[in-house]
CSV table of C-alpha atoms in Angstrom, one decimal:
chain,number,residue,atom,x,y,z
A,1,MET,CA,12.0,-9.1,17.6
A,2,ASP,CA,12.6,-6.4,14.5
A,3,LEU,CA,8.6,-6.1,13.6
A,4,HIS,CA,9.4,-3.6,10.7
A,5,ILE,CA,6.9,-1.5,12.1
A,6,ASP,CA,8.9,2.0,10.5
A,7,ASP,CA,8.9,-0.1,6.8
A,8,PHE,CA,4.7,-1.4,7.4
A,9,TYR,CA,3.6,3.0,8.1
A,10,ARG,CA,6.1,4.2,5.4
A,11,ASP,CA,4.1,1.2,3.2
A,12,SER,CA,0.8,1.9,4.4
A,13,ALA,CA,0.9,5.7,3.5
A,14,LEU,CA,3.1,5.6,-0.1
A,15,GLY,CA,0.3,3.0,-1.4
A,16,LEU,CA,-2.8,5.2,0.6
A,17,LEU,CA,-1.4,8.3,-1.6
A,18,ASN,CA,-0.7,6.5,-4.6
A,19,LEU,CA,-4.1,5.4,-4.4
A,20,TYR,CA,-5.8,8.8,-2.8
A,21,GLN,CA,-4.6,10.8,-5.9
A,22,ALA,CA,-5.6,8.2,-8.6
A,23,PHE,CA,-8.5,7.7,-6.8
A,24,PRO,CA,-11.4,7.0,-7.9
A,25,ARG,CA,-10.5,4.7,-10.6
A,26,LYS,CA,-8.7,1.2,-9.9
A,27,ILE,CA,-5.2,1.0,-10.4
A,28,THR,CA,-1.9,-1.4,-10.4
A,29,LEU,CA,-0.4,-0.6,-8.0
A,30,TYR,CA,3.5,-2.5,-8.4
A,31,LEU,CA,5.5,-2.8,-5.6
A,32,ASP,CA,9.1,-1.6,-7.1
A,33,ASP,CA,7.6,2.0,-6.7
A,34,LEU,CA,7.0,1.7,-2.9
A,35,VAL,CA,10.2,-0.5,-2.0
A,36,GLY,CA,12.2,-0.2,-5.1
A,37,VAL,CA,13.6,-2.6,-7.6
A,38,LEU,CA,15.2,-4.9,-5.6
A,39,PRO,CA,16.7,-8.6,-5.8
A,40,CYS,CA,15.2,-11.8,-5.4
A,41,ASP,CA,17.5,-14.2,-3.6
A,42,GLU,CA,19.6,-17.2,-4.6
A,43,VAL,CA,16.5,-19.5,-5.1
A,44,GLY,CA,14.4,-16.7,-6.8
A,45,LEU,CA,12.4,-16.1,-4.3
A,46,PRO,CA,11.6,-12.1,-4.2
A,47,HIS,CA,12.9,-10.5,-1.7
A,48,PRO,CA,12.1,-10.3,2.0
A,49,ARG,CA,11.2,-6.3,1.7
A,50,GLN,CA,8.6,-7.2,-1.5
A,51,GLN,CA,6.7,-9.9,0.7
A,52,GLN,CA,6.8,-7.6,4.1
A,53,CYS,CA,5.2,-4.6,1.2
A,54,LEU,CA,2.5,-7.2,-0.7
A,55,SER,CA,1.1,-8.2,3.0
A,56,THR,CA,0.7,-4.6,4.1
A,57,LEU,CA,-1.5,-4.4,1.1
A,58,LEU,CA,-3.0,-7.0,2.0
A,59,TRP,CA,-3.9,-6.4,5.6
A,60,LEU,CA,-5.4,-2.8,5.1
A,61,ALA,CA,-7.4,-5.2,2.1
A,62,SER,CA,-8.8,-7.6,5.3
A,63,GLU,CA,-8.8,-4.3,7.4
A,64,GLY,CA,-11.4,-2.8,4.6
A,65,TYR,CA,-9.4,0.2,3.2
A,66,VAL,CA,-8.9,-1.0,0.0
A,67,ARG,CA,-10.0,-3.9,-2.4
A,68,TYR,CA,-8.1,-5.5,-5.1
A,69,GLU,CA,-8.9,-8.5,-7.3
A,70,ASN,CA,-5.7,-10.3,-7.6
A,71,THR,CA,-2.4,-10.1,-6.8
A,72,ILE,CA,0.2,-10.2,-10.2
A,73,GLY,CA,3.0,-12.6,-8.0
A,74,TYR,CA,4.7,-10.2,-6.2
A,75,ASP,CA,5.3,-7.2,-7.8
A,76,ALA,CA,2.0,-5.0,-8.3
A,77,VAL,CA,-0.9,-5.1,-6.9
A,78,ASP,CA,-3.7,-5.5,-9.4
A,79,GLN,CA,-7.3,-3.7,-10.1
A,80,ILE,CA,-7.1,-2.0,-6.4
A,81,GLU,CA,-8.2,0.9,-5.4
A,82,LEU,CA,-9.7,2.8,-2.3
A,83,THR,CA,-12.8,1.7,-0.3
A,84,GLN,CA,-15.4,4.5,2.0
A,85,LYS,CA,-14.0,3.3,4.4
A,86,ALA,CA,-10.4,4.5,4.0
A,87,PHE,CA,-11.3,7.5,1.3
A,88,VAL,CA,-13.1,9.7,3.8
A,89,ARG,CA,-10.4,9.4,6.3
A,90,LEU,CA,-8.4,10.2,4.0
A,91,SER,CA,-9.6,12.9,3.0
A,92,SER,CA,-11.5,14.4,6.1
A,93,THR,CA,-7.9,15.0,7.6
A,94,GLN,CA,-6.5,19.0,7.6
A,95,HIS,CA,-3.6,19.7,6.2
A,96,PRO,CA,-1.4,21.5,9.3
A,97,PHE,CA,-0.6,24.1,6.7
A,98,ASN,CA,-4.6,24.7,6.9
A,99,GLN,CA,-5.4,25.7,10.6
A,100,GLY,CA,-6.7,28.5,11.1
């Protein structure tokens, strides 16, 4: 069974990095910026990779790391921002080059 954990970690990291760099502004986070431009399938459904990326961002929201106002189909998450929980956690990690 393929759980796509590597993709989950990558999507989480890229999404949180984009939000950290924009903090404290709310932004529209486009999935194409995280996973690239991917073709729809033959019936017009979004690529499975886009669906996984969106699910990752929605999971981060359900766990209290981000909040958002709406999704724009499978294309973007609108008015998304870091929560205090995520900001503190990301800010408190020590950069490996800053270790004494």
